[in-house]
XYZ file of C-alpha atoms in Angstrom:
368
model
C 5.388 -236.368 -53.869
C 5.199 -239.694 -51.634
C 2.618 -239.685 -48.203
C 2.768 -241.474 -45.389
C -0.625 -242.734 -43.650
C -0.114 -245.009 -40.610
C -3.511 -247.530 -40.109
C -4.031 -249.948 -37.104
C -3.532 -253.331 -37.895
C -6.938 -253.826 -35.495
C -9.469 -251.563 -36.190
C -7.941 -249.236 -39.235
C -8.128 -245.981 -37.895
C -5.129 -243.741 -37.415
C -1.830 -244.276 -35.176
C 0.000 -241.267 -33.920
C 3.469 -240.991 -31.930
C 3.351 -241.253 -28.525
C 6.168 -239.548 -26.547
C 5.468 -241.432 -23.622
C 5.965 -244.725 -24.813
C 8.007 -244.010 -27.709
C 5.983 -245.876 -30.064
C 2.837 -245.743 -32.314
C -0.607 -246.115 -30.794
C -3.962 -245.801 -32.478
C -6.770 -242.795 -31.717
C -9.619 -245.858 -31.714
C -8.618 -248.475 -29.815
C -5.272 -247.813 -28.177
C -3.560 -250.636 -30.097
C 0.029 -249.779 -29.893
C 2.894 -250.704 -32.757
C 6.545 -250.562 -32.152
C 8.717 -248.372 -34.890
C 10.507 -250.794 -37.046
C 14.426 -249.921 -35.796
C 17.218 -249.133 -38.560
C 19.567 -250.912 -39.632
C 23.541 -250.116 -38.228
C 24.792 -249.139 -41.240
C 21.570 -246.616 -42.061
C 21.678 -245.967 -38.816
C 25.706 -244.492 -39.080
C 24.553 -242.606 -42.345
C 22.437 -240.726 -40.727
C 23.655 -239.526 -37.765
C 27.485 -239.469 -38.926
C 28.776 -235.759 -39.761
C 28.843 -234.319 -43.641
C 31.080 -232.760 -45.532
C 30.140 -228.847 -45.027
C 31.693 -227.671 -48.406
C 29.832 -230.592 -50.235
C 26.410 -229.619 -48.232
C 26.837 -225.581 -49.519
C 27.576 -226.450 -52.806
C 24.330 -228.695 -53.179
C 22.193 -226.725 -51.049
C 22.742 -223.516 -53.188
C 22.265 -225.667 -56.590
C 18.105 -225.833 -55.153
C 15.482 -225.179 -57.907
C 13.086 -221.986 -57.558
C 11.071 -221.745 -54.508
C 8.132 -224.509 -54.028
C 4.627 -223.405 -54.566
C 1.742 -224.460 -52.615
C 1.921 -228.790 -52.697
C -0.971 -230.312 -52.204
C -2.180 -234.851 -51.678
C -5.270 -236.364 -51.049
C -5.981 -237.627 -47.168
C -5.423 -241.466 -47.599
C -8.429 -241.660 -45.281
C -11.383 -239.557 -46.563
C -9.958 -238.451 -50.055
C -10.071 -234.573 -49.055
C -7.401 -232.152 -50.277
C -4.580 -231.963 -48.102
C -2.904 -228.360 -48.735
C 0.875 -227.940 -47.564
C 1.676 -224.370 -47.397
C 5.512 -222.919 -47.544
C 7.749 -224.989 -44.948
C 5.323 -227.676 -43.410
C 5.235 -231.017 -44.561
C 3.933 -232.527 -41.812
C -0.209 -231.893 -40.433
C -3.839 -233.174 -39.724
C -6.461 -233.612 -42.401
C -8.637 -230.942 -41.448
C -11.509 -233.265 -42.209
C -10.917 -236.671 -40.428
C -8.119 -235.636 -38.022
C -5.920 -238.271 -40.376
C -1.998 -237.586 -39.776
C -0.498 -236.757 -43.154
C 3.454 -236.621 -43.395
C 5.149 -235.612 -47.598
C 8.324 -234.848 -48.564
C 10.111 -231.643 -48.040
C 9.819 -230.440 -51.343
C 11.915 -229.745 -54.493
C 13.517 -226.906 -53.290
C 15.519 -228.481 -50.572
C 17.752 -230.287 -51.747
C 19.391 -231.509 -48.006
C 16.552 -233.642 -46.096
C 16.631 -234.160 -42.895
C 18.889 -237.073 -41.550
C 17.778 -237.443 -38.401
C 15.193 -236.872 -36.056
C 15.183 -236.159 -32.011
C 11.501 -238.074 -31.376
C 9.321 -235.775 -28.840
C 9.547 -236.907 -24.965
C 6.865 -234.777 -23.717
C 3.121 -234.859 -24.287
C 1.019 -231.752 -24.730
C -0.406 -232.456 -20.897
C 3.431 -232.375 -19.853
C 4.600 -229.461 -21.950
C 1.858 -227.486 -20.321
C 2.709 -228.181 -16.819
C 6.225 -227.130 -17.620
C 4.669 -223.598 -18.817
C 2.513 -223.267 -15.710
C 5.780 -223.558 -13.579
C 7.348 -221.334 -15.673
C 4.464 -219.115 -15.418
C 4.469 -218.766 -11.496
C 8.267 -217.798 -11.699
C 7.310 -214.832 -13.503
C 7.024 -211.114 -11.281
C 3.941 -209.233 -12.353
C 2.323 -211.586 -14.413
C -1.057 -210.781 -15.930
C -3.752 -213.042 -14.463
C -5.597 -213.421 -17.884
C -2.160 -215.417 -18.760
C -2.331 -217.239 -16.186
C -6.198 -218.062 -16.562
C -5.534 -218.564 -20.274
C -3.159 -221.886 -19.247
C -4.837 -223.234 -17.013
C -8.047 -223.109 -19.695
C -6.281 -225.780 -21.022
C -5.464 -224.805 -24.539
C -4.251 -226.744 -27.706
C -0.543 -226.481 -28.004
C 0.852 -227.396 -31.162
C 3.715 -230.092 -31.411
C 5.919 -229.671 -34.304
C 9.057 -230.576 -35.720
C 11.478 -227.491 -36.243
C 14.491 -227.522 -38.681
C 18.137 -227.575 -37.221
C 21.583 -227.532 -38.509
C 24.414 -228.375 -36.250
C 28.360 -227.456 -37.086
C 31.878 -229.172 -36.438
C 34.946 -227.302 -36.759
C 38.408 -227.025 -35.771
C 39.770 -223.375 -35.676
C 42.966 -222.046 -35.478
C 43.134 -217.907 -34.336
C 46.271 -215.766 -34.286
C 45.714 -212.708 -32.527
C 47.487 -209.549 -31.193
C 46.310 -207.637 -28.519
C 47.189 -205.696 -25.445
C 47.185 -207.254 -21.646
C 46.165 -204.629 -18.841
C 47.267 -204.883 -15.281
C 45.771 -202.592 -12.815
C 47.671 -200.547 -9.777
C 46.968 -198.062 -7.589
C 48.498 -194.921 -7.299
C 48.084 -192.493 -3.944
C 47.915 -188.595 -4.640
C 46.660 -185.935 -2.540
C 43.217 -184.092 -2.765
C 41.537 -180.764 -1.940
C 38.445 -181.281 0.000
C 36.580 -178.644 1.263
C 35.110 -179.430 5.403
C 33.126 -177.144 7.228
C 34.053 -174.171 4.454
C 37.905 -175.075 5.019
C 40.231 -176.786 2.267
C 42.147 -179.705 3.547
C 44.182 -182.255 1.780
C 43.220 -186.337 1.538
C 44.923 -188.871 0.602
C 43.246 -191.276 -1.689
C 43.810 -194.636 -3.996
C 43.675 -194.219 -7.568
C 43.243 -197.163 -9.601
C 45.542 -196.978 -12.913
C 46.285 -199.838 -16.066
C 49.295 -200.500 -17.435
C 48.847 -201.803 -20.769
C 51.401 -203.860 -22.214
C 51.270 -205.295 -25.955
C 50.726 -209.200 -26.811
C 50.086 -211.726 -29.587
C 50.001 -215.632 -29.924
C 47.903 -218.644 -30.977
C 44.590 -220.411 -29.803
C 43.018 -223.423 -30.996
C 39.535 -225.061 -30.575
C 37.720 -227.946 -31.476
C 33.724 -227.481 -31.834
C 30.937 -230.171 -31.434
C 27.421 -229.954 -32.299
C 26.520 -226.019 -32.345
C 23.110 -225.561 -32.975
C 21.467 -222.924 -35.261
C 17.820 -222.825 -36.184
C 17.038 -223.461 -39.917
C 13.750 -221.911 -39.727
C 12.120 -218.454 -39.301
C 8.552 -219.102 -37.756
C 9.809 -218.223 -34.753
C 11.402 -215.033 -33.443
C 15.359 -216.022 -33.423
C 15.316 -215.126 -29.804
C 13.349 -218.102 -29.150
C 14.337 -220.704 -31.437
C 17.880 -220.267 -30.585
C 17.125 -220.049 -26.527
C 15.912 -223.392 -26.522
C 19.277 -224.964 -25.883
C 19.061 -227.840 -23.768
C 19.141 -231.030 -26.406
C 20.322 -234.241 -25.960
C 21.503 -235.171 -29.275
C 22.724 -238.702 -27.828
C 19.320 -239.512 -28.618
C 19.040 -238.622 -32.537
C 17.170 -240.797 -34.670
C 17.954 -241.772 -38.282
C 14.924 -239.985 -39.924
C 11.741 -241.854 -40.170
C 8.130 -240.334 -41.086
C 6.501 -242.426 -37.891
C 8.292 -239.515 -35.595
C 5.883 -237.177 -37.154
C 2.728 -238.775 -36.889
C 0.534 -236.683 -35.424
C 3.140 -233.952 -35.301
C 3.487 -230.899 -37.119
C 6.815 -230.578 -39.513
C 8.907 -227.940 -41.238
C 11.444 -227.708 -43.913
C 14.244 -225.643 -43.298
C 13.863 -221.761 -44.298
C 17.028 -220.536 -43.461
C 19.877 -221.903 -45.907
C 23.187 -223.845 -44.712
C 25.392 -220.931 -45.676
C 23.387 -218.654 -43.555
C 23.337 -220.872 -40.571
C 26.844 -221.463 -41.119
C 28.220 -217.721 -41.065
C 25.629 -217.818 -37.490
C 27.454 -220.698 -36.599
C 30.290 -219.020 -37.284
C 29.670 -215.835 -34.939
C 29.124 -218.299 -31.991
C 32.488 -219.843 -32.462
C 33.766 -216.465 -32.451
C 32.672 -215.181 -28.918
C 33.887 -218.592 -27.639
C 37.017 -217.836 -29.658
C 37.454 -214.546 -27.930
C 36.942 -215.630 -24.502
C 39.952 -218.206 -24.864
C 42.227 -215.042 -26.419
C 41.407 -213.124 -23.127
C 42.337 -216.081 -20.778
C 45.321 -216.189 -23.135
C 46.540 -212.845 -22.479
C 45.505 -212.788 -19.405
C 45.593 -210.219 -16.847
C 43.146 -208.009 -15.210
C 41.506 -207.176 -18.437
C 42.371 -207.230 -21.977
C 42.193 -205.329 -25.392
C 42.126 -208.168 -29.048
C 43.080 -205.632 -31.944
C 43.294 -207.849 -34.656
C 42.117 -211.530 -34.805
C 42.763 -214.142 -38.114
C 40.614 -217.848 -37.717
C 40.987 -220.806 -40.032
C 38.170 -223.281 -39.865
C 39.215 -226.751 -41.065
C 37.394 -230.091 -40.759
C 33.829 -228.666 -41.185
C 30.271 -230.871 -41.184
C 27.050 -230.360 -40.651
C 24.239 -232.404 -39.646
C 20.677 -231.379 -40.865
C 18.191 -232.243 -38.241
C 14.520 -231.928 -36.653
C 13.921 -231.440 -33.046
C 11.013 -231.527 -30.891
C 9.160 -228.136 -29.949
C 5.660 -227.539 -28.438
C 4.831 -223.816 -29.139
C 1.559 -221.670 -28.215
C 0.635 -218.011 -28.815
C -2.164 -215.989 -26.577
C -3.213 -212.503 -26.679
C -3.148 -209.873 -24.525
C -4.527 -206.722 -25.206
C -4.764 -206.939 -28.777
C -0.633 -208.059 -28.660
C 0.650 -211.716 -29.292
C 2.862 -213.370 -27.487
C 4.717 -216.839 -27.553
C 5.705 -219.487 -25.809
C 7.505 -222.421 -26.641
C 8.638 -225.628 -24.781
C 11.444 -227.702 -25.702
C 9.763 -231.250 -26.239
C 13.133 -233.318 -24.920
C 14.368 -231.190 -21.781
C 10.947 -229.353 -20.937
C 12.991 -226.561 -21.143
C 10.764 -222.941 -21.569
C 11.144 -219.759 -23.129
C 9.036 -217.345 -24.186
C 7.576 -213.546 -24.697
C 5.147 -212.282 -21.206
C 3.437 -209.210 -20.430
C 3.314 -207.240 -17.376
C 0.368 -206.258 -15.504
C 1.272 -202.846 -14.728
C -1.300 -202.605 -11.530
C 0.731 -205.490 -10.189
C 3.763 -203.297 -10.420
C 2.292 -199.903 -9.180
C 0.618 -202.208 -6.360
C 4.155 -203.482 -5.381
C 6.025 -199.842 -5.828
C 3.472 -198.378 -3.570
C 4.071 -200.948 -1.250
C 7.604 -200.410 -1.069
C 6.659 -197.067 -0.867
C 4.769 -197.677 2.429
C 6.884 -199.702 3.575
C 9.588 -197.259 3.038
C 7.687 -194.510 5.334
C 7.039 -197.009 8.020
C 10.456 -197.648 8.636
C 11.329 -193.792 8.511
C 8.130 -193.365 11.615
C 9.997 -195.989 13.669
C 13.086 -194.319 13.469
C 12.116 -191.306 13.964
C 8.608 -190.581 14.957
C 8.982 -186.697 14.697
C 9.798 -186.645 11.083
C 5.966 -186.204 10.312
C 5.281 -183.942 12.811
């Protein structure tokens, strides 16, 4: 199992990424040390597309699962324990960055990296303005942030998907009109006849072809976090992918993909589909439309496996967790929030009384 330890060349202790000068500085002195920049040809390798049949056949050839791995800290010689996924942390000890392999059991490493562009101090400001967006918001949340807690930065497992599909569908197309008939309405205790508009469809039976070309669809490879929230981050600028270097991560938390290509792939694949069946129903077009059967054919499938930035924090609230997590390119936020429920009976009886008010202005015999 191979480590990584990064010392300054001036005063030995520890460098760590810094987001906001995309390079290495050290915790002692503030010595900084530009990352060594690949080579074009290892730089093509590893952010050029792979063969997706090649990647599921070696990806499901992977050994047993790993068991707890474990290195010394190349700074104070303690124990260094690596539990399921990670393979990137602190020495608990000396606060030494410590970056291994991903382990035996995957067999596809990571080929590229999207380095963090957001410190901790920045991600945080983005969840305090995401914060005061939120209605009925407890104010222990809101305390809790500004308390100024440790979020963790880590490095979360990605697979992205290329495909060209080909559907052939059949379906029906519906076209609405409106029909006038007659009604019996009763008025005053007397029946009298109304005319009114009836909307109607008429349905008329379709097939054909669509094609689409995919780029880049992202699907989390891990399951640390609630899907919901992994796959909400969405706003990644994958223009600036690194080849895969161990410098991204120091200082960072890292982790090994959980969720296996094929998986990820058959997710991919459900994505493509609802994009797939929006371009059937502009096909048919229409006022609204019916797909009864639909064949695809993927062709020209890669993958890329890669790691991308995330700051995440948790917080209780009575006795419940919740999460947050900030994409660490865009700054984009999502997350899990409470409500304070007095907040929200405060506001309904508000309304309420508001409500009343208006009724005494219109009418200030209603109450007597």
């Amino acid at each position: 199992m191979q480590d990584h330890r990064w010392p300054c060349d001036s005063c030995g202790a520890d460098l760590r990424f810094d987001p906001n000068q995309t390079l290495l500085i050290c915790d002692h002195c503030g010595q900084t040390q530009a990352l060594p920049k690949a080579a074009a040809p290892t730089r093509a390798r590893a952010l050029g597309e792979k063969d997706l049949a090649r990647g599921l056949a070696e990806d499901l050839s992977a050994p047993a699962p790993d068991q707890p791995r474990s290195t010394r800290c190349p700074n104070c010689g303690a124990v260094v324990v690596f539990q399921g996924a990670n393979h990137a942390r602190d020495c608990a000890f000396c606060d030494t960055p410590v970056v291994v392999d991903t382990g035996q059991q995957r067999r596809l490493k990571p080929q590229a990296v999207l380095p963090f562009a957001l410190t901790q101090a920045q991600a945080r400001a983005q969840v305090m303005r995401w914060l005061g967006s939120l209605w009925f918001a407890p104010n222990a949340l809101l305390q809790y942030t500004r308390a100024g807690r440790e979020m963790t930065g880590i490095y979360l497992p990605y697979w992205t998907f290329d495909a060209a599909t080909r559907s052939q569908y059949t379906g029906q197309r519906g076209d609405h009109y409106t029909e006038t008939r007659s009604v019996s309405v009763t008025v005053n205790g007397q029946s009298q006849q109304r005319q009114e508009s009836v909307q109607k469809t008429r349905w008329t039976t379709t097939s054909g072809r669509v094609s689409r070309r995919f780029d880049d669809v992202i699907v989390l490879g891990a399951t640390s976090l609630p899907p919901r929230l992994g796959a909400a981050l969405t706003t990644w600028d994958l223009t600036k992918l690194q080849p895969y270097s161990p410098d991204y991560l120091a200082g960072f938390q890292s982790e090994g993909y959980s969720v296996p290509l094929a998986e990820a792939n058959l997710t991919a694949h459900s994505v493509m589909a609802e994009l797939i069946a929006s371009d059937i129903r502009r096909d048919i077009g229409g006022d609204t439309q019916r797909i009864t059967s639909l064949n695809t054919e993927y062709t020209e499938e890669t993958f890329k496996h890669v790691l991308l930035p995330v700051w995440v924090a948790a917080y209780k609230y009575r006795g419940k967790t919740y999460r947050f997590v900030v994409n660490g390119d865009s700054g984009e936020v999502q997350g899990e929030r409470p409500y304070s429920w007095w907040k929200i009976g405060f506001a309904a009886l508000a309304l309420a009384t508001l409500a009343l008010c208006a009724l005494y202005l219109n009418d200030p015999t209603i109450f007597g």
